[in-house]
Amino acid sequence: MPGVEAPPLTVIQPGEGREGSLGSIGVVFKLFGEQTNGQVSVVEHPFPVGALVPPHLHTLEDEYSIVTEGAIGFRSGDREVVLEAGGYITKPRGELHTMWNAGSTLARMIEIISPAGFEHFFWGLADELTDGPPDPDELARLAEKHGLLFQDAPWLPDLVERYGLTPLPPR
């Protein structure tokens, strides 16, 4: 219609997006909630060999993961699966979960987060890690702000052993 302005269009070319470290894995920011009316955010996570994400649960959002390279293991509640490129998984809020590189080469996945907002936790953590290990108080504040809970998991030592994962430093 004449006189009606088209909505904003966000274009992210291959290889674009701010890259950062989340400690054990990386992050590449693709779409923020501010670009999707708060509906979803999208990040990409490279998983080096031996990488393990600490067990955690989300209270505010669900996550949907698509493996695009290598093999990534997922444990959510008492369910465990290893997915290769082309595999999809849902990780519902409120359920303790973890992810790890289940292979011997770099792995990568796309993470769709709904509703959006949790990408700002990743942004804050990446900022914290630019100068070395994060301040524990700042990490706790950031996690609380974004409804993230880290929890011990009795099954974690078994995963570390079976997949030769890099042990996590004590919190």
XYZ file of C-alpha atoms in Angstrom:
171
model
C 0.000 0.000 0.000
C 1.304 3.445 -0.797
C 2.431 5.366 2.265
C 2.737 2.261 4.477
C 6.262 1.599 5.614
C 7.475 -2.000 5.433
C 8.444 -3.595 8.731
C 12.168 -3.791 9.504
C 14.015 -6.638 7.853
C 16.979 -8.211 9.623
C 19.589 -9.870 7.436
C 22.503 -11.802 8.897
C 24.918 -13.054 6.250
C 26.913 -16.290 6.715
C 29.829 -15.627 9.050
C 28.213 -12.535 10.580
C 27.312 -12.009 14.234
C 29.291 -11.133 17.319
C 31.345 -14.098 18.524
C 32.173 -14.752 22.156
C 33.149 -17.402 24.651
C 30.828 -18.887 27.255
C 33.665 -20.813 28.881
C 33.320 -24.386 27.653
C 31.566 -23.483 24.381
C 31.369 -20.496 22.082
C 28.469 -18.297 21.023
C 27.673 -16.398 17.839
C 24.745 -13.997 18.117
C 22.368 -14.140 15.151
C 18.918 -12.774 16.103
C 17.887 -10.874 19.222
C 14.413 -10.581 20.656
C 14.488 -6.897 19.749
C 14.507 -8.021 16.094
C 11.669 -10.572 16.458
C 9.099 -8.727 18.595
C 10.348 -10.775 21.554
C 9.165 -14.038 20.026
C 12.505 -15.847 19.573
C 16.228 -15.339 19.642
C 18.789 -17.360 17.721
C 22.398 -18.080 18.587
C 24.934 -20.532 17.236
C 27.139 -22.577 19.561
C 30.444 -24.127 18.492
C 31.439 -27.043 20.751
C 35.163 -27.818 20.859
C 36.165 -31.448 21.410
C 35.625 -32.328 25.094
C 33.239 -29.393 25.708
C 30.530 -29.816 28.331
C 27.844 -27.296 29.329
C 27.171 -27.338 33.099
C 23.815 -28.913 34.068
C 21.197 -26.190 34.351
C 17.528 -25.437 33.916
C 15.618 -22.524 32.497
C 12.580 -21.104 34.240
C 11.540 -18.558 31.603
C 12.101 -20.083 28.162
C 12.240 -23.249 26.085
C 15.131 -24.098 23.772
C 15.122 -25.816 20.414
C 18.451 -27.068 19.086
C 19.518 -28.080 15.601
C 22.873 -29.825 15.225
C 24.621 -28.510 12.108
C 28.067 -30.079 12.428
C 29.636 -32.993 14.311
C 27.836 -34.833 17.112
C 26.314 -33.277 20.229
C 24.974 -35.195 23.203
C 21.955 -33.970 25.117
C 20.607 -35.032 28.480
C 17.295 -33.593 29.654
C 15.832 -35.094 32.802
C 16.507 -38.829 32.558
C 16.555 -38.858 28.731
C 19.810 -38.917 26.783
C 20.518 -38.803 23.059
C 23.411 -38.051 20.707
C 22.466 -36.170 17.530
C 24.543 -35.650 14.425
C 24.190 -32.897 11.817
C 20.546 -32.553 10.839
C 19.201 -33.669 14.246
C 16.710 -31.560 16.204
C 15.784 -31.588 19.910
C 13.513 -29.664 22.262
C 14.670 -28.741 25.754
C 11.669 -27.690 27.843
C 11.918 -25.117 30.604
C 11.983 -26.475 34.125
C 13.983 -29.605 33.276
C 17.645 -30.049 34.212
C 19.703 -30.519 31.073
C 23.212 -30.486 29.679
C 24.926 -30.742 26.300
C 28.390 -31.919 25.229
C 30.539 -32.600 22.203
C 29.999 -36.344 21.722
C 32.563 -36.755 18.960
C 36.205 -36.224 18.076
C 35.768 -33.113 15.886
C 34.319 -29.638 16.353
C 30.525 -29.711 16.687
C 28.069 -26.877 16.153
C 24.396 -26.237 16.783
C 21.833 -23.520 16.270
C 19.800 -22.658 19.363
C 16.333 -21.138 19.037
C 15.122 -19.638 22.316
C 11.450 -18.864 22.966
C 10.425 -16.440 24.190
C 13.458 -14.277 23.497
C 15.543 -12.687 26.235
C 17.989 -15.375 27.290
C 20.408 -14.272 24.566
C 21.204 -11.382 26.918
C 22.504 -13.885 29.502
C 24.917 -15.186 26.850
C 25.914 -11.610 25.962
C 26.581 -10.743 29.611
C 28.563 -13.935 30.224
C 30.641 -13.399 27.082
C 31.401 -9.863 28.310
C 32.365 -11.204 31.756
C 34.750 -13.748 30.219
C 36.665 -11.280 28.039
C 38.988 -10.465 30.955
C 39.331 -13.971 32.429
C 37.178 -16.052 34.780
C 33.856 -14.432 35.667
C 33.234 -12.869 39.036
C 31.080 -15.473 40.888
C 28.783 -12.772 42.290
C 28.239 -11.254 38.850
C 27.581 -14.698 37.343
C 25.012 -15.426 40.082
C 23.322 -12.043 39.493
C 23.220 -12.615 35.738
C 21.803 -16.140 36.141
C 19.126 -14.965 38.591
C 18.121 -12.077 36.323
C 17.537 -14.546 33.467
C 15.864 -17.319 35.477
C 18.778 -19.740 35.090
C 19.505 -22.303 37.791
C 22.695 -24.381 37.923
C 22.287 -27.692 39.728
C 24.415 -30.692 40.578
C 23.531 -33.827 38.647
C 24.358 -37.299 39.982
C 24.715 -38.586 36.396
C 27.368 -36.023 35.389
C 30.510 -38.034 36.365
C 29.297 -40.903 34.178
C 28.931 -38.568 31.156
C 32.371 -37.097 31.726
C 33.882 -40.591 31.863
C 31.997 -42.069 28.897
C 32.730 -39.189 26.530
C 36.150 -38.078 27.807
C 34.834 -34.614 28.555
C 36.785 -31.783 30.088
C 35.851 -31.758 33.801
C 34.112 -28.640 34.996
C 35.822 -26.442 37.570
C 34.069 -26.430 40.947
C 31.576 -23.588 41.393
